Short mmCIF file of C-alpha atoms in Angstrom, two decimals:
data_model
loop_
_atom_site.label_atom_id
_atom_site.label_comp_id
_atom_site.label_asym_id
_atom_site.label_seq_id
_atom_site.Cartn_x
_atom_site.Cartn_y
_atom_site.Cartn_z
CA UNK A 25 112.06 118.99 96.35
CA UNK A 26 111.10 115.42 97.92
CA UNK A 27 109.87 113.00 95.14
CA UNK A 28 106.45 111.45 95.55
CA UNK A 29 105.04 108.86 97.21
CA UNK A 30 103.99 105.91 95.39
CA UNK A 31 100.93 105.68 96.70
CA UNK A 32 100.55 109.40 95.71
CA UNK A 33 101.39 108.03 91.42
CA UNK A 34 98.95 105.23 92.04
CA UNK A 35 96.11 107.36 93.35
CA UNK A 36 96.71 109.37 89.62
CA UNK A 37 96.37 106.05 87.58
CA UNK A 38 93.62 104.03 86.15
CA UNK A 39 93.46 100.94 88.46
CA UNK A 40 94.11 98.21 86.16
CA UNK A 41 97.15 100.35 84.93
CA UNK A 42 98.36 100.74 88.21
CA UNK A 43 98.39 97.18 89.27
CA UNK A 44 100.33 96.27 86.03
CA UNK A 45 102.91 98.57 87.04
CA UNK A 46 103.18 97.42 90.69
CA UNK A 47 103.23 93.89 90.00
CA UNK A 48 105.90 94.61 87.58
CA UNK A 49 107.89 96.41 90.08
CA UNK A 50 107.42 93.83 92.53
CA UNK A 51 108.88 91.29 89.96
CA UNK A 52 111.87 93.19 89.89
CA UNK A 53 112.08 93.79 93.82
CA UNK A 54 111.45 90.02 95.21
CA UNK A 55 114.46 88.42 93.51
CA UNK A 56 116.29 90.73 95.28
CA UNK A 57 114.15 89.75 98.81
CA UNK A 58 115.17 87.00 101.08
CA UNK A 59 112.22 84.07 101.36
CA UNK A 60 110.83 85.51 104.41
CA UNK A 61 110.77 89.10 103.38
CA UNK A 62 108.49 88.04 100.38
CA UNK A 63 106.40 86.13 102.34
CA UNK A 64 105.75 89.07 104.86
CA UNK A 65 105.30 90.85 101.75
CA UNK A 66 102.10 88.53 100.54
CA UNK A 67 100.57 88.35 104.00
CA UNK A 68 100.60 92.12 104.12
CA UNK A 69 98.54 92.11 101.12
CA UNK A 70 96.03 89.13 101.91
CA UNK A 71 95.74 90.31 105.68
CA UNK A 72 95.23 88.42 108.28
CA UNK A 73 92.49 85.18 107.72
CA UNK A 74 91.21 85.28 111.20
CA UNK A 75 88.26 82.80 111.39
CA UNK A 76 87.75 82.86 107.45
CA UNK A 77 86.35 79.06 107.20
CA UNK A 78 88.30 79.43 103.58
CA UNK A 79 90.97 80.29 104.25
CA UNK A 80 91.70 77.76 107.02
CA UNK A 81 91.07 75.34 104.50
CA UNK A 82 94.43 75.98 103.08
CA UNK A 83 96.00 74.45 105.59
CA UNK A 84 94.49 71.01 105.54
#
């Protein structure tokens, strides 16, 4: 029987719950990461800034 998914656990759980768990899961994976692995990691999450005036702020 094929375990689940962990998007399929995180669709079950509250959300604040859920991001507690992830971000401590992520603690315990990125030590483990090499720099640019992590960093692909983060700019997954954020996306891509595109035109965001913001954003492009950051790199001033």
């Amino acid at each position: 029987m094929p375990g689940k998914t962990i998007q399929e656990l995180v669709k079950k759980m509250d959300p604040e719950k859920a991001l507690k768990e992830i971000a401590q899961a992520v603690k315990t994976l990125f030590p483990l990461l090499d720099q640019e692995s992590r960093l692909n990691f983060v700019v997954s999450l954020i996306g891509d800034a595109g035109a965001d005036k913001v954003a492009s702020l950051v790199n001033l």
